[in-house]
mmCIF file of C-alpha atoms in Angstrom:
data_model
loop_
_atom_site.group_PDB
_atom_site.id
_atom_site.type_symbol
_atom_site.label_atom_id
_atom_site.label_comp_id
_atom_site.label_asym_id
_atom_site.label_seq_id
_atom_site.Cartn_x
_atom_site.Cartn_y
_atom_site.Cartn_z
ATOM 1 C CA UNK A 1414 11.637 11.386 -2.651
ATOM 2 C CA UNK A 1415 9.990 10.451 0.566
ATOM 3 C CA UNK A 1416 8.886 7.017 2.944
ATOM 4 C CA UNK A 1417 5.773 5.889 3.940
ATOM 5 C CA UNK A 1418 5.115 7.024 7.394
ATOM 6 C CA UNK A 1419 8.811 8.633 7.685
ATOM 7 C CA UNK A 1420 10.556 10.345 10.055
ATOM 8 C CA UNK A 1421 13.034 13.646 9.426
ATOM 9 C CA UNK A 1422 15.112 14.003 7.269
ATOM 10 C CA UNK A 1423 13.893 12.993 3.987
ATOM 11 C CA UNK A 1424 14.211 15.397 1.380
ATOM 12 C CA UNK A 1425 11.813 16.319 -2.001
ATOM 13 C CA UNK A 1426 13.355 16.858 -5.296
ATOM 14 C CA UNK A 1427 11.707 19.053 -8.079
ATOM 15 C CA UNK A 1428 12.846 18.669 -11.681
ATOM 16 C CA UNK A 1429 11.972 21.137 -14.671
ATOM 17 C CA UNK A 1430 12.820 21.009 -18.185
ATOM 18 C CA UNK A 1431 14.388 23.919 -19.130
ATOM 19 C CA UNK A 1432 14.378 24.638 -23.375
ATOM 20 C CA UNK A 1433 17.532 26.756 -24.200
ATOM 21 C CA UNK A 1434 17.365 27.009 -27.439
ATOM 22 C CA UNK A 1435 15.492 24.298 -29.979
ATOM 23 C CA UNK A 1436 17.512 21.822 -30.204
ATOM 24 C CA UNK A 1437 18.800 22.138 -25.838
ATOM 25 C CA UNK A 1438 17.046 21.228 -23.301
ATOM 26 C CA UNK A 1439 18.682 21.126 -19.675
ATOM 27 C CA UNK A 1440 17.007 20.045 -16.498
ATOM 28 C CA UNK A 1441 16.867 22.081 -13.107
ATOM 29 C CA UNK A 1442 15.673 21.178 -9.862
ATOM 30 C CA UNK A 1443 15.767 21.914 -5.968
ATOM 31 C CA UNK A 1444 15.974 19.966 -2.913
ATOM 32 C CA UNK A 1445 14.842 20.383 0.345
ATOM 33 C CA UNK A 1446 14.311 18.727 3.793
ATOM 34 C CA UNK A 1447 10.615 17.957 3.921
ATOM 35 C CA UNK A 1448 10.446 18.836 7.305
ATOM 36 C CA UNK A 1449 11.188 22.325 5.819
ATOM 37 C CA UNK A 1450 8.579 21.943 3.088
ATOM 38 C CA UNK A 1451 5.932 20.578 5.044
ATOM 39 C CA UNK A 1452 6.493 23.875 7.380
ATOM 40 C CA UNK A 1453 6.308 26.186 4.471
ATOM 41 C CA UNK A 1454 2.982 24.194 3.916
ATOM 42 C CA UNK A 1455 1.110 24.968 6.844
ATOM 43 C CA UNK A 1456 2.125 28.713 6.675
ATOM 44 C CA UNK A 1457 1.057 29.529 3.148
ATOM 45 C CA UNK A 1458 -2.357 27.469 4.135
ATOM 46 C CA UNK A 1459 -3.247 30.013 6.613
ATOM 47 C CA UNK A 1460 -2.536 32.989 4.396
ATOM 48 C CA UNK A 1461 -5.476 33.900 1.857
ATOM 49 C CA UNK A 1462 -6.886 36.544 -0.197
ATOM 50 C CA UNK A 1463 -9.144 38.678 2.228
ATOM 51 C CA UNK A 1464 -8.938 42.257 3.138
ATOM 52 C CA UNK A 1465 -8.101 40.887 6.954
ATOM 53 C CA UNK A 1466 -5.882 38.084 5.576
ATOM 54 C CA UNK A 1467 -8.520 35.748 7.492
ATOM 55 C CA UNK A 1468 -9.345 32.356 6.049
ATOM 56 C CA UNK A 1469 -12.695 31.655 6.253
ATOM 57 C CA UNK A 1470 -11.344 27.971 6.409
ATOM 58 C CA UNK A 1471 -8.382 26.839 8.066
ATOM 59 C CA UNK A 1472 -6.243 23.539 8.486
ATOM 60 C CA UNK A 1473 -5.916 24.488 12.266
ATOM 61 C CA UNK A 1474 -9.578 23.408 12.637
ATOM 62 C CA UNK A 1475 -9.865 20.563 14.267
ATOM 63 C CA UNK A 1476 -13.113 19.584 12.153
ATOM 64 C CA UNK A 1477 -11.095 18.848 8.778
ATOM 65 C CA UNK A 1478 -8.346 17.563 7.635
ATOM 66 C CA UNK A 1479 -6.076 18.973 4.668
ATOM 67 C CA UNK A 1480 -3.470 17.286 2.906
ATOM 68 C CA UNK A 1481 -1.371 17.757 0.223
ATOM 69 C CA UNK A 1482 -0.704 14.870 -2.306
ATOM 70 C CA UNK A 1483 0.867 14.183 -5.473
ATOM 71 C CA UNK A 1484 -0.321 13.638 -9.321
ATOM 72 C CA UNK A 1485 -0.296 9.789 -8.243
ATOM 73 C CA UNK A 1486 -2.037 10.136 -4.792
ATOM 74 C CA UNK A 1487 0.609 9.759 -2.532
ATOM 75 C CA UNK A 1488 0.778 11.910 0.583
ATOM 76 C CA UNK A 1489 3.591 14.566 0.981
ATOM 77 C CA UNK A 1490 1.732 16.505 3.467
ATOM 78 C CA UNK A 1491 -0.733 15.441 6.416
ATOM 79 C CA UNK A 1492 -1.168 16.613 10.156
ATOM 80 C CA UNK A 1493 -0.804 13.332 10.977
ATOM 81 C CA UNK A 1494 2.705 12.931 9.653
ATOM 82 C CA UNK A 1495 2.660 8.588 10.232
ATOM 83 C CA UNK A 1496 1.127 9.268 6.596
ATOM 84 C CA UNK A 1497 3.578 10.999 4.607
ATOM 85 C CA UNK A 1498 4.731 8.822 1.596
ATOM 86 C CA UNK A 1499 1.557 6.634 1.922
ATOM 87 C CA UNK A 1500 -1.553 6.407 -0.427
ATOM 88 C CA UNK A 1501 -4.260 8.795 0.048
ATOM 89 C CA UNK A 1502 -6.834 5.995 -0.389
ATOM 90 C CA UNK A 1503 -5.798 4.818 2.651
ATOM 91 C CA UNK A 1504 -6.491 7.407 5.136
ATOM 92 C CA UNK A 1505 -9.244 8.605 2.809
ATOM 93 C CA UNK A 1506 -10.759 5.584 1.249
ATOM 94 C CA UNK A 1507 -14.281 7.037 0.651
ATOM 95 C CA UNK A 1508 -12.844 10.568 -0.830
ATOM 96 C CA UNK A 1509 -10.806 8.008 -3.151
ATOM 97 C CA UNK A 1510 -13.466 6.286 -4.224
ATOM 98 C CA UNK A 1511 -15.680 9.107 -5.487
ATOM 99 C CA UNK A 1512 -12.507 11.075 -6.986
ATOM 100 C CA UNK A 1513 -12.586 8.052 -8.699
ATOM 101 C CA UNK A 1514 -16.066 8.452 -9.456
ATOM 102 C CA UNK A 1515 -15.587 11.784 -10.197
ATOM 103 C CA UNK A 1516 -12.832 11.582 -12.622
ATOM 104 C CA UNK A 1517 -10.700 13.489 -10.993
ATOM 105 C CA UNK A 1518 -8.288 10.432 -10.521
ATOM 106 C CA UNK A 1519 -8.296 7.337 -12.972
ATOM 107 C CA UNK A 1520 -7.093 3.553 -12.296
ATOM 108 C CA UNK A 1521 -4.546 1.474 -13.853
ATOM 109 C CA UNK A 1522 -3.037 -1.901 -13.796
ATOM 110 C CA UNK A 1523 0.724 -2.476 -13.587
ATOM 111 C CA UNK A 1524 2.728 -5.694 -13.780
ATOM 112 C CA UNK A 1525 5.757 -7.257 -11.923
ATOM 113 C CA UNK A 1526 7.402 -9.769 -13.653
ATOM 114 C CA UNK A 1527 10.043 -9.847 -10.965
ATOM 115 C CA UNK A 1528 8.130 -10.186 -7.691
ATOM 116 C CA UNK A 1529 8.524 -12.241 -4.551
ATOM 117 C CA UNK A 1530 5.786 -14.233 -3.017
ATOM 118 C CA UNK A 1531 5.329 -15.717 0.213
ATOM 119 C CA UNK A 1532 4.605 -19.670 -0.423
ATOM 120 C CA UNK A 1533 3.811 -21.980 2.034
ATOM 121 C CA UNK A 1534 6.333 -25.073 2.213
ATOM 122 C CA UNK A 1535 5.574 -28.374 4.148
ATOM 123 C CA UNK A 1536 9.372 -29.851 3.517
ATOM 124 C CA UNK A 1537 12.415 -28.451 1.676
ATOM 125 C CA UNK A 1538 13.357 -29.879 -1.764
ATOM 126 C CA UNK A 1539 15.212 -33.303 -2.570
ATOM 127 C CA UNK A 1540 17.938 -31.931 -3.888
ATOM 128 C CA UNK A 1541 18.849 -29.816 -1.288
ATOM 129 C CA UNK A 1542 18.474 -33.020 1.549
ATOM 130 C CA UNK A 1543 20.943 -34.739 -0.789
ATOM 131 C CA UNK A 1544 23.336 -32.804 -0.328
ATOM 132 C CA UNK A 1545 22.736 -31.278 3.103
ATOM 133 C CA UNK A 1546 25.471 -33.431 5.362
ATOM 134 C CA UNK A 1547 23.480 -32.678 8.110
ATOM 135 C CA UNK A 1548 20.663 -34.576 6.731
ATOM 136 C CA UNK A 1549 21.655 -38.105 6.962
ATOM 137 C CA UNK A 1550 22.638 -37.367 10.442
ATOM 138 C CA UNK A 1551 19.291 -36.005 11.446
ATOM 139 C CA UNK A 1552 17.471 -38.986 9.816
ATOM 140 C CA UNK A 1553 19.670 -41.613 11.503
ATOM 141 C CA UNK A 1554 18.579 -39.979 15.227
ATOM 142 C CA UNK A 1555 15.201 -39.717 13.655
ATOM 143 C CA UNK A 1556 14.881 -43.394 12.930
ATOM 144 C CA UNK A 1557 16.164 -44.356 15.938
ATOM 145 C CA UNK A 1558 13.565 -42.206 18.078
ATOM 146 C CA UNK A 1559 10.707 -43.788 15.949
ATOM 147 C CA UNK A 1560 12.064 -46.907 16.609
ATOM 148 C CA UNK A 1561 12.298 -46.391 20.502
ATOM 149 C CA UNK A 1562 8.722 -44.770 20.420
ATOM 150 C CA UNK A 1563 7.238 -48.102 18.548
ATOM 151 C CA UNK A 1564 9.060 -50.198 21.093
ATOM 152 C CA UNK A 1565 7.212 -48.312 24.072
ATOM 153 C CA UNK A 1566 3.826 -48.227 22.532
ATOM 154 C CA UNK A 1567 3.703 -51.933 22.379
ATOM 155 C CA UNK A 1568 4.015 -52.148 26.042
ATOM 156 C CA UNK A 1569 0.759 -50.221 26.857
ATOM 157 C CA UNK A 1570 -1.127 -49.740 22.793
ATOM 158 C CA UNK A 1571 -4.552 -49.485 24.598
ATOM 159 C CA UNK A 1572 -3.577 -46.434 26.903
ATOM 160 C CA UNK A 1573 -2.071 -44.509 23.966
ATOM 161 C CA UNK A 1574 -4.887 -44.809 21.619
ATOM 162 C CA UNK A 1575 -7.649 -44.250 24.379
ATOM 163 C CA UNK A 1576 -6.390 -41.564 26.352
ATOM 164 C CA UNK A 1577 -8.146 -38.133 26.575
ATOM 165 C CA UNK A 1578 -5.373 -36.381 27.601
ATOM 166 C CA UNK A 1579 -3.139 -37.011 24.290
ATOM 167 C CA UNK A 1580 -3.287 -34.320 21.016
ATOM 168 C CA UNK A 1581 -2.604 -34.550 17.747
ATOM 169 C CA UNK A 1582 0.519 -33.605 16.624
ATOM 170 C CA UNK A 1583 1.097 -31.190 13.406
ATOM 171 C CA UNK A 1584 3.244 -30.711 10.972
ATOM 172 C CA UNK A 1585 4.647 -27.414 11.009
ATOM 173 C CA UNK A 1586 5.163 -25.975 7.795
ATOM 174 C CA UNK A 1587 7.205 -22.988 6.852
ATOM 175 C CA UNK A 1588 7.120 -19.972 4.797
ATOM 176 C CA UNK A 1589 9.307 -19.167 1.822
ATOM 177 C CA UNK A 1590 9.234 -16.475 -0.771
ATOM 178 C CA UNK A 1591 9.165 -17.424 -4.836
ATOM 179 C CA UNK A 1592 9.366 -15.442 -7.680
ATOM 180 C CA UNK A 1593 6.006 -14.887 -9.316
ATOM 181 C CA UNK A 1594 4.322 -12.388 -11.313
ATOM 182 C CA UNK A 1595 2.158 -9.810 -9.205
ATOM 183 C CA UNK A 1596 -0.864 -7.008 -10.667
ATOM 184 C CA UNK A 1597 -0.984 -3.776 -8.610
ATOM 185 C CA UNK A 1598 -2.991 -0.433 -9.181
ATOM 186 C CA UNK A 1599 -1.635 2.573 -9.664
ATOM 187 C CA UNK A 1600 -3.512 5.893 -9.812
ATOM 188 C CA UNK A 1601 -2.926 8.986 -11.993
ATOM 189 C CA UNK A 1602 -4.750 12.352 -11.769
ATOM 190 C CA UNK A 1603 -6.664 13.940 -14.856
ATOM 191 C CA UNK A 1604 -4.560 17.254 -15.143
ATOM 192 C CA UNK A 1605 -7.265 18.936 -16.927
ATOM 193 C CA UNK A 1606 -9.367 18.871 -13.736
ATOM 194 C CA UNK A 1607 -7.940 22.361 -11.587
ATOM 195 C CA UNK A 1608 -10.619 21.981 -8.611
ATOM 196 C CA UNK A 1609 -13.276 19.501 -7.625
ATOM 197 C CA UNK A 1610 -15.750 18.910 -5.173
ATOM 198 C CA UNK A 1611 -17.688 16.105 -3.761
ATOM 199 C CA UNK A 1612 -19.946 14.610 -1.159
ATOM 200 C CA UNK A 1613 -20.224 11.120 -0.151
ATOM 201 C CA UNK A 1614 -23.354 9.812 1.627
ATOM 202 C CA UNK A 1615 -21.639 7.778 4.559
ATOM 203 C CA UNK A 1616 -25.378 6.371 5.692
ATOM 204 C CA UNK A 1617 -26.210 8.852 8.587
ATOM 205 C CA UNK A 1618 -24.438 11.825 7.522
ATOM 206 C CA UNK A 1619 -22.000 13.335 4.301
ATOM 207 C CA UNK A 1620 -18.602 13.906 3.734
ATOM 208 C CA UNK A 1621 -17.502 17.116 1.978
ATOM 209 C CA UNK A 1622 -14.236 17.907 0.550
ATOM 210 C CA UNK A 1623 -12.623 19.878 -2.021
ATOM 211 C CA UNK A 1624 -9.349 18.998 -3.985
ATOM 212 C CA UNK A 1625 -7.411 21.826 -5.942
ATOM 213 C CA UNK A 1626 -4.623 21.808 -8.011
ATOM 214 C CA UNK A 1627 -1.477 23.935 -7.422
ATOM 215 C CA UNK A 1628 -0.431 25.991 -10.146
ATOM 216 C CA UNK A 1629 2.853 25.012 -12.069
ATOM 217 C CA UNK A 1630 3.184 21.784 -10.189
ATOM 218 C CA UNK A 1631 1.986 18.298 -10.113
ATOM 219 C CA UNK A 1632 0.493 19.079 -6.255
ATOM 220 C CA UNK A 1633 -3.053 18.793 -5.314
ATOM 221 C CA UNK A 1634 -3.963 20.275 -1.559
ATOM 222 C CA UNK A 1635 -7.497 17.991 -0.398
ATOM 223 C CA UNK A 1636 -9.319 19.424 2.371
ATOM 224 C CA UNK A 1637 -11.772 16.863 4.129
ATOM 225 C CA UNK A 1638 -14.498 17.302 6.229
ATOM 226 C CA UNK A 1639 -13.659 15.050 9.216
ATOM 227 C CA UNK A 1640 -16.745 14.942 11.217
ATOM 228 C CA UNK A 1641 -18.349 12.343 9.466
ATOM 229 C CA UNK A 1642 -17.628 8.702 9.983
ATOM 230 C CA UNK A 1643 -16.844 7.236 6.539
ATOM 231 C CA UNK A 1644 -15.334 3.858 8.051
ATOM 232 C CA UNK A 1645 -18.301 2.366 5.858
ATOM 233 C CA UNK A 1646 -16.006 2.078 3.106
ATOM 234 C CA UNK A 1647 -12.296 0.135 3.040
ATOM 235 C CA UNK A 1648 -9.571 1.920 2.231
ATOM 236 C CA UNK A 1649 -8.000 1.996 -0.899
ATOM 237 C CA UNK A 1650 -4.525 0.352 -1.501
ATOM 238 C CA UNK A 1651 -2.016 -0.495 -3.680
ATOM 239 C CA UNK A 1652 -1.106 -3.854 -1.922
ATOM 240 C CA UNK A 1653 0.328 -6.151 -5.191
ATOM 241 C CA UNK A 1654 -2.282 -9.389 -6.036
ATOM 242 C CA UNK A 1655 -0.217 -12.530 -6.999
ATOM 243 C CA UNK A 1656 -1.095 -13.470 -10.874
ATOM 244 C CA UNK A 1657 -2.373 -17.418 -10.555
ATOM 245 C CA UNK A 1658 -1.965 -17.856 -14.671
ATOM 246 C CA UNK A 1659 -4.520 -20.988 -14.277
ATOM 247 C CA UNK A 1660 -7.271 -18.599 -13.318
ATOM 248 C CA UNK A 1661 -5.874 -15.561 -15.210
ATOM 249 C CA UNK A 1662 -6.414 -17.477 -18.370
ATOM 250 C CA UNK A 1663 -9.735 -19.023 -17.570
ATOM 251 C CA UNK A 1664 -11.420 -15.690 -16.273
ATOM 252 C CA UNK A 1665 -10.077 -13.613 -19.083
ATOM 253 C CA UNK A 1666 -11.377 -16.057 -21.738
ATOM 254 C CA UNK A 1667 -14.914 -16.040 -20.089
ATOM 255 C CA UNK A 1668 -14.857 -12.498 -20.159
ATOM 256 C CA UNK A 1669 -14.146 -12.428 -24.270
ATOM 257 C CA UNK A 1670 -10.661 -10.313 -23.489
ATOM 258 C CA UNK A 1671 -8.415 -13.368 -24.905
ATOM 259 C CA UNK A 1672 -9.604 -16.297 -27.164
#
């Protein structure tokens, strides 16, 4: 469990089934501080295979950037640690993208039938003024101030409708949330893909990167060549997109899906 852009100390929990016998099955699982994990992280990068015990590639260069994300593209690990527990595809939008491409990762739709929505409001319902006591107060002072303003215009009607130095005054309207229904993506990686690698032509120059799965877990470690500005290409979120059912229906039967 982790936050988007979190501070210490948020833990991780790992869960395993565990098959006793064939008709038991217990779970088991660890937790830890993930200021403790992401340490472990950057030490077991910098170990690797060679005689020397040299990487020929390390996360301490300042020319890429490695992370370490989840089956559903959410960062546990990043040097900059403002984006642990946010989506990849939004500090990597263009490695996203052609993971998408790729196959690597896949898109799907999800629906909330219990969202809130921000809705714009020029005056509060009828009901409610009914029954607000305040109300009939605030209406009285307010027909009395319209009356004294209509008295004082009389006096001087050219001036007030002439003048250059008078503005138009606005309604201010306020914001409320609704319930509505909301679409948002979700991503999920293709487990039979171990390792990957890609380029993607930014214009003037490519970015590399290569994305490998952990073994026994549902971790992928993404190492991204950084010297190449991709900001070509917007980032990839999973910001929810209010469902207007007018225009749901209408595009959906132009596009054969309903009838």
């Amino acid at each position: 469990m982790y936050d988007a852009g979190c501070n210490f100390p948020f833990g991780l929990e790992w869960f395993a089934a565990m098959y006793v016998s064939c008709w038991l099955m217990k779970a088991v699982g660890i937790q830890m501080k993930l200021e403790f994990f992401q340490k472990k992280f950057w030490t077991a990068s910098r170990q690797c295979a060679a005689l020397d015990g040299k990487c020929s590639i390390s996360c301490d260069d300042e020319n890429i950037n490695c992370y370490l994300i989840d089956n559903n593209g959410f960062v546990l690990v990043a040097e900059d640690y403002t984006l642990t527990g946010k989506f990849f595809g939004e500090a990597e939008g263009a490695v996203m993208s052609k993971l998408l491409q790729m196959g690597s990762f896949k898109r799907v739709t999800l629906y909330d039938y219990q969202a809130l929505c921000w809705a714009f409001s020029e005056s509060s319902d009828s009901g409610h003024t009914l029954l607000d006591p305040y109300f009939a107060f605030f209406s009285a002072v307010k027909w009395i101030l319209t009356e004294l303003v209509i008295f004082l215009v009389e006096f001087n009607l050219y001036s007030w409708w002439h003048s250059d130095l008078t503005a138009k005054a606005q309604r201010i309207g306020r914001s409320m949330q609704v319930p509505c229904d909301t679409e948002y993506p979700a991503f999920i990686s293709e487990r039979t893909i171990k390792e990957n690698t890609g380029n993607v032509d930014c214009g003037g120059c490519v970015k590399s990167f290569v994305i490998q799965q952990i073994p026994s877990s549902n971790l992928f470690m993404v190492v991204v060549d950084n010297k190449c500005d991709c900001s070509m290409f917007e980032p990839i979120t999973m910001d929810p997109i209010e469902i207007m059912y007018i225009l749901y229906w209408q595009t959906n039967r132009e596009l054969g899906v309903i009838e």
